[in-house]
CSV table of C-alpha atoms in Angstrom, one decimal:
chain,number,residue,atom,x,y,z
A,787,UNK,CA,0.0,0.0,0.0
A,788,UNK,CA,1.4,3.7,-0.8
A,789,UNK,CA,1.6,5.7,2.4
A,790,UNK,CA,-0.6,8.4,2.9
A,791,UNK,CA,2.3,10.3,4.3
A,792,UNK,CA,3.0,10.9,0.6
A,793,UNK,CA,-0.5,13.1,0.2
A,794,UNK,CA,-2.0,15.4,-2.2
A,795,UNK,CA,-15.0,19.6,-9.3
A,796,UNK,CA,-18.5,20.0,-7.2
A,797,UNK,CA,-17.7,23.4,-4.5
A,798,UNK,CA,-18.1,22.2,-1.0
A,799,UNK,CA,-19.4,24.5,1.5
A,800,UNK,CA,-18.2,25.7,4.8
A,801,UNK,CA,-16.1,22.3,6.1
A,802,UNK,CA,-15.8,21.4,10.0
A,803,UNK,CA,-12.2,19.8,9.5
A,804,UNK,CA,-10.8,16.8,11.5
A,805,UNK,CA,-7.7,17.3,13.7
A,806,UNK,CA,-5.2,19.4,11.9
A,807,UNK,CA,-1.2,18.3,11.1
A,808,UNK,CA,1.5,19.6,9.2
A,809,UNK,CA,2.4,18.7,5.8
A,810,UNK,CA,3.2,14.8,5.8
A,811,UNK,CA,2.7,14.2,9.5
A,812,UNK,CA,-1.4,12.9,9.7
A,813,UNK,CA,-3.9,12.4,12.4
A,814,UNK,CA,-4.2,8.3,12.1
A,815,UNK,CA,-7.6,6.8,10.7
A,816,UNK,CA,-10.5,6.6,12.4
A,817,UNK,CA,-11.0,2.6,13.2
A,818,UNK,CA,-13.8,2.6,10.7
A,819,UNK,CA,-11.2,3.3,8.3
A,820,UNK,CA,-8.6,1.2,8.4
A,821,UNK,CA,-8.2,-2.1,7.3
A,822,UNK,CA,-5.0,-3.4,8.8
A,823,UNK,CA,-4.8,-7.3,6.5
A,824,UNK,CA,-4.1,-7.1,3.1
A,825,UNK,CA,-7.9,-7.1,1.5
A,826,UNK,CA,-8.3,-10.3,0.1
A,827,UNK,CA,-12.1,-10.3,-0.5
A,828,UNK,CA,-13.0,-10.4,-4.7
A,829,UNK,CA,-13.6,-6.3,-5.7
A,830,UNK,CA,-16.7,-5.0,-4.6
A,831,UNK,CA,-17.2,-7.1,-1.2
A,832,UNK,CA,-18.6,-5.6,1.7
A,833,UNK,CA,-16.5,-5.2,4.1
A,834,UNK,CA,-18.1,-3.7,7.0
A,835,UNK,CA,-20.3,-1.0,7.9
A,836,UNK,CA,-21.8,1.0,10.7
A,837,UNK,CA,-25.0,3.2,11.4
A,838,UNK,CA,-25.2,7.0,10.4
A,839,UNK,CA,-26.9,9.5,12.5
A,840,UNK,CA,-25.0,12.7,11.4
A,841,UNK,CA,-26.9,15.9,11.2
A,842,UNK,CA,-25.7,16.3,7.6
A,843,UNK,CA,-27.9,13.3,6.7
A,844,UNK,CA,-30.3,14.7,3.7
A,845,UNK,CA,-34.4,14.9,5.1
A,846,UNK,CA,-35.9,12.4,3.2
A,847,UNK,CA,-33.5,9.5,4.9
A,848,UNK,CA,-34.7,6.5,6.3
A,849,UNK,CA,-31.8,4.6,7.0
A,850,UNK,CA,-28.0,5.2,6.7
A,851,UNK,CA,-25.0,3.1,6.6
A,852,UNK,CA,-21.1,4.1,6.2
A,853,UNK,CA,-19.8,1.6,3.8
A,854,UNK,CA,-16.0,0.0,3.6
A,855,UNK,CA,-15.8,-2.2,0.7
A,856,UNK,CA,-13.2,-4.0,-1.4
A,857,UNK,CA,-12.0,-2.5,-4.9
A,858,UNK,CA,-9.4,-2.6,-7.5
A,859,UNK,CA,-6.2,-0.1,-7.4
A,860,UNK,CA,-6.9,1.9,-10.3
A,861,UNK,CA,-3.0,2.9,-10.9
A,862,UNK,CA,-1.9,-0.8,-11.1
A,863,UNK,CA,-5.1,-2.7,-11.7
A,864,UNK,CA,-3.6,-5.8,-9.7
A,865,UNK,CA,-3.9,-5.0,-6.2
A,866,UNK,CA,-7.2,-4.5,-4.1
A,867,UNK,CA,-7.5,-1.7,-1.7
A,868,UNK,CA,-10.8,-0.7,0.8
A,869,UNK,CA,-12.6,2.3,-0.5
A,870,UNK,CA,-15.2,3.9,2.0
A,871,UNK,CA,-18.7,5.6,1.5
A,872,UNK,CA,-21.9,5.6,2.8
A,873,UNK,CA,-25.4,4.6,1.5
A,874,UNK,CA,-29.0,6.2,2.0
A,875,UNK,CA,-32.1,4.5,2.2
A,876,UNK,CA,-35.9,6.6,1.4
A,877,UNK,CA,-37.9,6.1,4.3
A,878,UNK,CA,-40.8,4.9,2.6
A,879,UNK,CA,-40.6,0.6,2.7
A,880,UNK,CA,-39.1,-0.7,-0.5
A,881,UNK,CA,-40.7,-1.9,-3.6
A,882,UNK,CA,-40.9,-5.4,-4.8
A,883,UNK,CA,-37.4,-6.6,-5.7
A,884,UNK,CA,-35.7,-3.7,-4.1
A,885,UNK,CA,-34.6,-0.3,-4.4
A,886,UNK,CA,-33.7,1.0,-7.6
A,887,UNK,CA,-30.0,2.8,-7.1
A,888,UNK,CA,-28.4,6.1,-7.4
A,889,UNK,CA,-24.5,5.5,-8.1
A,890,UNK,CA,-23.5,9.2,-6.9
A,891,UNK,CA,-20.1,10.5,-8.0
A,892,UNK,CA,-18.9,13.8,-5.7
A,893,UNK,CA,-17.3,16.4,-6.9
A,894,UNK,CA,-13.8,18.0,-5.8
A,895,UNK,CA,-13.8,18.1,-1.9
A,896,UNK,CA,-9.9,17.8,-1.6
A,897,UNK,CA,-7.5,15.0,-1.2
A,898,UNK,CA,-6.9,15.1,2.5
A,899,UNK,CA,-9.2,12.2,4.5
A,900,UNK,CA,-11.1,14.4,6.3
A,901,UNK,CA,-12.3,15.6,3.3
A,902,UNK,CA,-14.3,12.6,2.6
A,903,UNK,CA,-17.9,13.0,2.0
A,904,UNK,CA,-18.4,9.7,4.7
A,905,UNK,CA,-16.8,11.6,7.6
A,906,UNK,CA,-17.6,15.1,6.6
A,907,UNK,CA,-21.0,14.6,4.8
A,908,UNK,CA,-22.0,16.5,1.7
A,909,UNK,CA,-22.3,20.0,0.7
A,910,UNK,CA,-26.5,22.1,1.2
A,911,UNK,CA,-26.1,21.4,-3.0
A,912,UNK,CA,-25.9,18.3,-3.0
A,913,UNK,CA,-27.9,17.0,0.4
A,914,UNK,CA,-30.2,19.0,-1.6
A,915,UNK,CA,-29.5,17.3,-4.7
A,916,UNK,CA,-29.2,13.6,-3.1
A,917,UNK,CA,-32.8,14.5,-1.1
A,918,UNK,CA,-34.2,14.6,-4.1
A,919,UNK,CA,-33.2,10.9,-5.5
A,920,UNK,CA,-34.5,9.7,-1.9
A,921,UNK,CA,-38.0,11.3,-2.8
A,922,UNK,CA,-38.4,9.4,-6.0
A,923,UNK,CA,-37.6,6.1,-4.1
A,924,UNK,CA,-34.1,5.6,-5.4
A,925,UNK,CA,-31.3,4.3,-2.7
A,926,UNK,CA,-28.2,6.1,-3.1
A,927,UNK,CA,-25.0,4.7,-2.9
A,928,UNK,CA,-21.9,7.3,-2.7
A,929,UNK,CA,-18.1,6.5,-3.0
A,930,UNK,CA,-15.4,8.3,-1.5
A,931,UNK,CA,-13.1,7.5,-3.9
A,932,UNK,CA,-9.8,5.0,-3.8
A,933,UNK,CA,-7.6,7.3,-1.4
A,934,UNK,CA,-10.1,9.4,0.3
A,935,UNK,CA,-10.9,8.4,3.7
A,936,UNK,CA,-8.7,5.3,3.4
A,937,UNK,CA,-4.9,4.7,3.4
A,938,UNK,CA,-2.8,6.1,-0.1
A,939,UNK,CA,-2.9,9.1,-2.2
A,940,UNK,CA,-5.8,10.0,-3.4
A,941,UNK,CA,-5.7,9.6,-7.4
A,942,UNK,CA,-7.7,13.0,-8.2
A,943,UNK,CA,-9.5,12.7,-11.3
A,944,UNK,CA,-7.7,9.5,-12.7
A,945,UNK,CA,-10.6,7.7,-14.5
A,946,UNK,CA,-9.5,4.3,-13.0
A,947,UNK,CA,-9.7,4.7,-9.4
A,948,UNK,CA,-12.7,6.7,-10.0
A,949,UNK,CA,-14.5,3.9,-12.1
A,950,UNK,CA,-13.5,0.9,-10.2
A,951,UNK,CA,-14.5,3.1,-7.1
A,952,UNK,CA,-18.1,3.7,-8.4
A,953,UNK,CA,-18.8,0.3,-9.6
A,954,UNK,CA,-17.4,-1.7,-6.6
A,955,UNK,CA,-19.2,0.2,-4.5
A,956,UNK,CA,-22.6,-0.6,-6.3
A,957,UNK,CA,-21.5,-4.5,-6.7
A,958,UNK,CA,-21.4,-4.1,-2.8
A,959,UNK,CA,-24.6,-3.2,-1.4
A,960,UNK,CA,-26.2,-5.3,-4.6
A,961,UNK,CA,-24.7,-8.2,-3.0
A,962,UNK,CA,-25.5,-7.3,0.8
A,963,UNK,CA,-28.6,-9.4,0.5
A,964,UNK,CA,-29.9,-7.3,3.5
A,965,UNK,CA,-29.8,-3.7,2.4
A,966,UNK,CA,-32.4,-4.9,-0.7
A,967,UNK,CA,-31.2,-3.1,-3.3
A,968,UNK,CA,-32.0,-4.3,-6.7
A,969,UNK,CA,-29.7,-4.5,-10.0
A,970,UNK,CA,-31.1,-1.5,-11.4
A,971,UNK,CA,-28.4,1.7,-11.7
A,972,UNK,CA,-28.6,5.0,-12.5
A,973,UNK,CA,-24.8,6.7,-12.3
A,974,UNK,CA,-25.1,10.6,-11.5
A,975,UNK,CA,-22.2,12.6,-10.8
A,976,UNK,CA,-20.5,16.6,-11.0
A,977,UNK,CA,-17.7,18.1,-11.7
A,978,UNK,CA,-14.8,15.5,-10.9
A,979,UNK,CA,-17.6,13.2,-9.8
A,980,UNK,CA,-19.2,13.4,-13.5
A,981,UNK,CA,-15.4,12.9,-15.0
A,982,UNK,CA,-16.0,9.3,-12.5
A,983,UNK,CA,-19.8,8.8,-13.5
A,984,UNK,CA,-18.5,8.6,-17.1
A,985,UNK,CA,-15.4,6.7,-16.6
A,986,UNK,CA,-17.6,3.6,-14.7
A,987,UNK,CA,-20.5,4.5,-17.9
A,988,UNK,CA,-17.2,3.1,-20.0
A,989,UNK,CA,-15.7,0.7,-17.6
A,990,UNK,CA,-18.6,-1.1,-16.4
A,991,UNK,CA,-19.1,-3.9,-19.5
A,992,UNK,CA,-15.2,-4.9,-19.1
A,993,UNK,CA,-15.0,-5.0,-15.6
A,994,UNK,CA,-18.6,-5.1,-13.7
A,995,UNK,CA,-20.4,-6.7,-16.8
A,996,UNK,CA,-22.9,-7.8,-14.3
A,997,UNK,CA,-24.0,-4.8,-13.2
A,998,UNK,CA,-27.6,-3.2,-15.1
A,999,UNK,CA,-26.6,0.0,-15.8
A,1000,UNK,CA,-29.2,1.9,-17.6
A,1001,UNK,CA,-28.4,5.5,-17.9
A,1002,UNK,CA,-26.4,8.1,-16.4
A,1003,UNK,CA,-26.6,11.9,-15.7
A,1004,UNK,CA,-23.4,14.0,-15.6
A,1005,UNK,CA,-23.3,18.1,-14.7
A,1006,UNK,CA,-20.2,20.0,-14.5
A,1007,UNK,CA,-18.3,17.2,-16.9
A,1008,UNK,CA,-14.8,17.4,-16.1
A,1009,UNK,CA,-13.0,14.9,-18.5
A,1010,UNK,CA,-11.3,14.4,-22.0
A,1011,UNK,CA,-11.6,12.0,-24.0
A,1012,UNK,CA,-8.9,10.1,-26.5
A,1013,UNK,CA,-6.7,12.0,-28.5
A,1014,UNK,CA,-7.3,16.0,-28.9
A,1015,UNK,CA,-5.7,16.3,-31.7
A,1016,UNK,CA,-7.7,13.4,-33.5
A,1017,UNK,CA,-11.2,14.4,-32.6
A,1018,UNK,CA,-10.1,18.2,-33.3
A,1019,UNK,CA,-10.5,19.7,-29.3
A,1020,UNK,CA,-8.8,22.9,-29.8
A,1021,UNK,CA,-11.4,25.4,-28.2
A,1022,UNK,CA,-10.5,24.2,-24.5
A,1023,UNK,CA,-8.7,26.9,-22.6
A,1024,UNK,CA,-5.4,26.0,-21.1
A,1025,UNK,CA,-6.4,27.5,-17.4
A,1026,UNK,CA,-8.6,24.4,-17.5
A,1027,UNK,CA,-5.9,21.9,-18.3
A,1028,UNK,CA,-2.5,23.0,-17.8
A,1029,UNK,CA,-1.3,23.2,-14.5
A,1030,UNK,CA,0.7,26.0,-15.2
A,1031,UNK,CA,-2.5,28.2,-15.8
A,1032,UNK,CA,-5.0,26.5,-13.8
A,1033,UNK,CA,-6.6,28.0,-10.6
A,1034,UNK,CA,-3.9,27.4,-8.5
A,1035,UNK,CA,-6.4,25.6,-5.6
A,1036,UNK,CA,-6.8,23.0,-8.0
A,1037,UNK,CA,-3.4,23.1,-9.7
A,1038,UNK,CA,-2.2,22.3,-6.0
A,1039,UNK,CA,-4.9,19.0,-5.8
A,1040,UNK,CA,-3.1,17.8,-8.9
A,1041,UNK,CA,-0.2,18.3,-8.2
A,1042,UNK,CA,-0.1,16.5,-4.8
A,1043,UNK,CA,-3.4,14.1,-5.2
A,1044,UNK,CA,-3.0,13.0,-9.0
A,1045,UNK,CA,0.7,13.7,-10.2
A,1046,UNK,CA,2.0,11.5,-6.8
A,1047,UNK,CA,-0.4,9.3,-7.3
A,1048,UNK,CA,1.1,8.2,-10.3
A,1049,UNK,CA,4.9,8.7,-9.1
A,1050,UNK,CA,4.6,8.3,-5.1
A,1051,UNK,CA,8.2,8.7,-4.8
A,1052,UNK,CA,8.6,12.1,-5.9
A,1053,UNK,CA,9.6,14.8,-3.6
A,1054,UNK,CA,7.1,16.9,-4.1
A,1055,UNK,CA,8.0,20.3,-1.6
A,1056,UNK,CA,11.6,20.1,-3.9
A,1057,UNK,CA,9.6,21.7,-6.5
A,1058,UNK,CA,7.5,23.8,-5.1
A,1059,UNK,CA,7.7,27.4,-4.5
A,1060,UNK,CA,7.7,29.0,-0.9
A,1061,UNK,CA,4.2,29.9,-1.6
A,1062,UNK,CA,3.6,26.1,-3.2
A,1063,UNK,CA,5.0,24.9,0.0
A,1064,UNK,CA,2.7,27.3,1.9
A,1065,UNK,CA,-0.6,26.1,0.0
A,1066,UNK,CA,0.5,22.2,-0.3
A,1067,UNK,CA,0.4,22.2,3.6
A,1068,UNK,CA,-3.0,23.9,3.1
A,1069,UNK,CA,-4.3,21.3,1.0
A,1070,UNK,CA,-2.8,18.1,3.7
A,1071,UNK,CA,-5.0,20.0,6.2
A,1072,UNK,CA,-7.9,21.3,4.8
A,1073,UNK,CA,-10.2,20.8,1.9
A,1074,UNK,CA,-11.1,22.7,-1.4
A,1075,UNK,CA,-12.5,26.1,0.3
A,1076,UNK,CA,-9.2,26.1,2.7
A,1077,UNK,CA,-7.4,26.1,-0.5
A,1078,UNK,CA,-9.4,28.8,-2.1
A,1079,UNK,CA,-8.8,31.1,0.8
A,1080,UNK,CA,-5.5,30.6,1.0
A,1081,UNK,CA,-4.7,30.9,-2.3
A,1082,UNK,CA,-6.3,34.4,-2.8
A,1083,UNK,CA,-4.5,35.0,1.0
A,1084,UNK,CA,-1.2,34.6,-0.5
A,1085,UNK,CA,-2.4,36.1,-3.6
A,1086,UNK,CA,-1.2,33.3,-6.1
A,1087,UNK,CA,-3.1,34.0,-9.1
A,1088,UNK,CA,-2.1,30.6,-11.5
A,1089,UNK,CA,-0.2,27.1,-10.9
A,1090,UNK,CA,2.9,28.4,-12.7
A,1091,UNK,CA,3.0,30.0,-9.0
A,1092,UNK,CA,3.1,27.5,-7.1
A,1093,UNK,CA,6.5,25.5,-9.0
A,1094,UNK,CA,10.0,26.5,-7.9
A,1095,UNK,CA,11.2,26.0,-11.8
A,1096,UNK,CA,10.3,22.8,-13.2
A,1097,UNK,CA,7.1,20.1,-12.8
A,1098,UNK,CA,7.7,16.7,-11.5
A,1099,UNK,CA,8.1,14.6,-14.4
A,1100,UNK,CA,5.4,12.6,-12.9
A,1101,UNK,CA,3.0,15.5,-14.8
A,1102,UNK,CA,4.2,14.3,-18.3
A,1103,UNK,CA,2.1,11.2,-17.4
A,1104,UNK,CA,-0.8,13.0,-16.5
A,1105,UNK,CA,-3.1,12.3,-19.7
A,1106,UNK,CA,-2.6,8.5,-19.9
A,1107,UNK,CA,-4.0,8.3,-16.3
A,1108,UNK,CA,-6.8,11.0,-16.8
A,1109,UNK,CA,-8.2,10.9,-20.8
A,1110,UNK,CA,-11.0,8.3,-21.3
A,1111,UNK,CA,-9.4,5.9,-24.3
A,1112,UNK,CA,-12.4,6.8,-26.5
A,1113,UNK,CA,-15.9,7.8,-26.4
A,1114,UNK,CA,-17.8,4.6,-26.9
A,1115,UNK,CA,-20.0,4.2,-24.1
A,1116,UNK,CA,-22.9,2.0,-24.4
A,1117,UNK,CA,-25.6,3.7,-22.0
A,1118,UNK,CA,-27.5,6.8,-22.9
A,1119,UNK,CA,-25.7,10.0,-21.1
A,1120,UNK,CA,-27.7,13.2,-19.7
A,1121,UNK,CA,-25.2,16.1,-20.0
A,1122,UNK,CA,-25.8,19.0,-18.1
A,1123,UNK,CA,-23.8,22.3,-18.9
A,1124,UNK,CA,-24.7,25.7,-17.5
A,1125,UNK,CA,-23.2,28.5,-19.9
A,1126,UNK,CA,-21.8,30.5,-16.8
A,1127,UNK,CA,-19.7,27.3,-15.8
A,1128,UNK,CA,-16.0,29.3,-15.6
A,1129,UNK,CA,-14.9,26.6,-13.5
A,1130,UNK,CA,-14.9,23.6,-15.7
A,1131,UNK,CA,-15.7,25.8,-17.9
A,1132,UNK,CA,-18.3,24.9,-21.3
A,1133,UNK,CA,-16.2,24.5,-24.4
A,1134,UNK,CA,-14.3,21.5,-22.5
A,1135,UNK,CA,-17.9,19.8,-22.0
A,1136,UNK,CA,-18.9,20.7,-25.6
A,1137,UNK,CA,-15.8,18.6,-27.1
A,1138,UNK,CA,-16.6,15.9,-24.7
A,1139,UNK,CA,-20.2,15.8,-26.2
A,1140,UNK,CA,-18.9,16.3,-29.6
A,1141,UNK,CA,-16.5,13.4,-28.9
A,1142,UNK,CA,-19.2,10.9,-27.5
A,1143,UNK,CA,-21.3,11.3,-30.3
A,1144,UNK,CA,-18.8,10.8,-32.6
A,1145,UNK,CA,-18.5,7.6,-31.1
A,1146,UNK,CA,-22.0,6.3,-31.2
A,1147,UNK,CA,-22.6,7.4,-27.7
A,1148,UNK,CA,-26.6,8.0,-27.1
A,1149,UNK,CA,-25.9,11.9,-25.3
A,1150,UNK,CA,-28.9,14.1,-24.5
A,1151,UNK,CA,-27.1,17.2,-23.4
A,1152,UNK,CA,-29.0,20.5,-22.1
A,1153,UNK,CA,-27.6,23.6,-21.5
A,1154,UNK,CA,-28.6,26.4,-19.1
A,1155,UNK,CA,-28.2,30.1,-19.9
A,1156,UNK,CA,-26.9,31.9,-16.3
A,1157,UNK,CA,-26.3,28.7,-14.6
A,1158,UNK,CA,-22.8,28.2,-12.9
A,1159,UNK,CA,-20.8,25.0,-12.1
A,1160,UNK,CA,-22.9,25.1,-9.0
A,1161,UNK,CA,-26.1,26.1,-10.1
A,1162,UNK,CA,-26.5,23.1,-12.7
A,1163,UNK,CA,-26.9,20.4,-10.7
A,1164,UNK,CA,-30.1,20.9,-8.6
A,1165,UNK,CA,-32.1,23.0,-11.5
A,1166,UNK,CA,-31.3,20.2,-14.4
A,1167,UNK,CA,-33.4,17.9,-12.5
A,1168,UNK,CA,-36.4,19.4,-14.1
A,1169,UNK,CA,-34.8,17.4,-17.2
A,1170,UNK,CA,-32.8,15.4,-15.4
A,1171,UNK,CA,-35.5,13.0,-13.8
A,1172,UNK,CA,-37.9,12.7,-17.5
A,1173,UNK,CA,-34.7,11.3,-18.8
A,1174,UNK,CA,-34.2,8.6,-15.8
A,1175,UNK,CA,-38.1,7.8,-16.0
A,1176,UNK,CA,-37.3,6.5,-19.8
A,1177,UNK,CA,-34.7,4.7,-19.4
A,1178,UNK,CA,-35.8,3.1,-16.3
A,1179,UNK,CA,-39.1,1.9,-18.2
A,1180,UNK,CA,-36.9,1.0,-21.0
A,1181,UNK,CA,-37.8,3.7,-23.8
A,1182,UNK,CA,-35.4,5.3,-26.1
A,1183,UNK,CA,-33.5,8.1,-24.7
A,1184,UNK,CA,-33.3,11.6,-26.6
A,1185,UNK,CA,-30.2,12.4,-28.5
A,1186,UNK,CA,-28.6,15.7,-29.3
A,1187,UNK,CA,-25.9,14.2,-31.4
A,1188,UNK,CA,-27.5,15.7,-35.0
A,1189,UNK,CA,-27.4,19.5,-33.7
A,1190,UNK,CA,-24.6,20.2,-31.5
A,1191,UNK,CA,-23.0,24.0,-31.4
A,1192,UNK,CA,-20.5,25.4,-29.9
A,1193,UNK,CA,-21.6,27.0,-26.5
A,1194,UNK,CA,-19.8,30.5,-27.1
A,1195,UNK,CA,-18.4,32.9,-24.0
A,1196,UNK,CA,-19.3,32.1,-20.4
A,1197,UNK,CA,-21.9,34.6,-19.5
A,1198,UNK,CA,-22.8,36.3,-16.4
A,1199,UNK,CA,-24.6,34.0,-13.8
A,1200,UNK,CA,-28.4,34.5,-12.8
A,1201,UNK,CA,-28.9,35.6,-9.4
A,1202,UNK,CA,-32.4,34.1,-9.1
A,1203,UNK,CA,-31.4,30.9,-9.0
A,1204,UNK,CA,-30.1,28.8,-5.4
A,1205,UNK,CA,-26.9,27.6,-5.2
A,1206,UNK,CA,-26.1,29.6,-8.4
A,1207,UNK,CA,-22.8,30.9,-7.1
């Protein structure tokens, strides 16, 4: 197992942080957490839960379990590793064969543990967002992610860890004959998360063929997909994919959760700037907002800021870990963009479309004049849940794949609209 004392989209809100420690010196686990024998259980195994009674718990709860299950390592695809989560139950009594589930992918929260949606609970957007799915009678299943919570690095946005996470986490309370939960999935995910719902929508027939997959919904879509030059992406804007331009809250998160991922070894602080070394220690002891503040604290404006002179190597690697091999995906995609996203920003989401369809990929994709990274996720499910209905009942999904357009500049956001920030 890679130590964690190697550390590194959706916007979080206010976070109550665990116990605080300086750069590469951690808090330990919590015993939930840890799983001290190599995990020797197939991937997606159950391997223990307990009861949740957190305030953070979304209304329209029943029951609630925090979740520690087997998975694949998604940087070597040989060894297992235990990924947490938790999984919500609607109060009502469950229909015959089971609930129907809601695989839900979380956006950026940080790479630190604490961080993890399981011990920290969601953001007011998305217990908002996950109430809803409770209302219509799904269950909802939610990974933390390989890394996140548990012991190693936290892959940020590597499709692999993502995927494996997603769909071994599903296989798990599938086969915990007592939670009821039927073979019947919906993946839904934003930001990073929809970069992970998208990556299990193309994983799943190679490595979870038994999982019934019928649809999934993706806001915010964070991801790229087989060769840019190829497929002709040349409108994405390199402050969304170069770390030398990016924002540098998440250049930092890729720097430290994905780039040593991939290279563990590296000596990360040797190439960082005083203020890189400043905002890395940030990022081991709080989550996305604590980088956001202290970025604009010690006014670093781009990523280039935060390296000394050179990136690790380890970032030359970056795209084999991250970009989706192609766009062939065999369930029908909901895509979600709102036209003041200027955080993944739109003409990124637009190639992805573009690139899907290209494929053969079934993509409905609406998009939302005003709306923000943020704002997307709870208005889309006006459209959101029509498209679910039909492909739960088995109809033909919508397609937009015969009039796609470029979505043009990001406009100014709505203020009418919650969460639209």
């Amino acid at each position: 197992m890679i130590p964690k004392s190697f550390l590194f989209l959706s916007v979080a809100a206010s976070l109550t942080l665990g116990t605080a420690h300086a750069a590469g010196v951690l808090a330990p686990l919590p015993p939930f957490y840890e799983w001290s024998e190599p995990v020797s259980a197939a991937p997606g195994t159950m391997l223990r839960t307990e009861k949740l009674t957190e305030s953070w718990l979304p209304p329209a709860t029943g029951k609630a379990l925090r979740i520690l299950y087997s998975s694949t390592n998604g940087l070597n695809n040989t060894e297992k590793t235990a990924v947490s989560g938790y999984i919500l139950f609607p109060r009502s009594a469950p229909p015959k064969g089971g609930w129907p589930l809601v695989s839900w992918e979380h956006g950026t929260v940080g790479f630190a543990d604490q961080c993890a949606p399981s011990r920290r609970g969601p953001s007011k957007r998305d217990q908002a967002y996950l109430n809803a799915w409770l209302e219509k009678g799904f269950a909802v299943v939610a990974t933390d992610y390989q890394g996140l919570g548990t012991e190693g690095v936290h892959p940020y946005l590597l499709y692999r860890p993502e995927a494996y996470s997603a769909l071994d986490a599903a296989r798990a309370v599938i086969g915990d004959r007592s939670l009821d939960i039927q073979n019947r999935i919906v993946l839904i995910g934003q930001s990073q998360g929809a970069g992970a719902a998208l990556a299990a929508a193309w994983e799943y027939p190679h490595y979870a063929p038994q999982l019934h997959i019928v649809g999934g919904v993706l806001t915010g879509l964070v991801t790229a997909i087989g060769d840019k030059e190829r497929n002709g992406q040349t409108s994405v804007d390199q402050h969304y994919t170069t770390i030398l331009k990016m924002d540098p809250a998440f250049a930092m998160l890729r720097l430290a959760g994905s780039d040593q991922a991939i290279a563990p070894q590296t000596d990360l602080p040797a190439y960082l700037s005083e203020k890189g070394k400043a905002l890395y220690k940030t990022a081991n002891e709080g989550c996305l907002h604590d980088l956001f503040n202290q970025a604009k604290a010690l006014d670093i404006h781009e990523g280039g800021e935060l390296i000394k002179s050179d990136l690790p190597p380890s970032d030359a690697k970056f795209n084999t870990y991250f970009d989706l091999p192609d766009g062939h995906v065999t369930i029908p995609l909901f895509v979600g963009t709102g036209l003041s996203d200027n955080m993944a920003g739109t003409n990124g989401q637009y190639e992805a479309v573009k690139t899907l369809c290209q494929a053969g990929t079934s993509v409905v994709w609406y998009k939302y004049p005003g709306l923000t990274h943020s704002g997307t996720v709870n208005y889309a499910l006006q459209d959101s849940w029509p498209f679910v209905q039909g492909v739960m009942d088995g109809r033909p999904a919508p397609s937009s794949c015969h009039d796609l357009a470029e979505p043009g500049p990001i406009q100014t956001p709505r203020t009418d609209v919650k969460f639209n920030n």
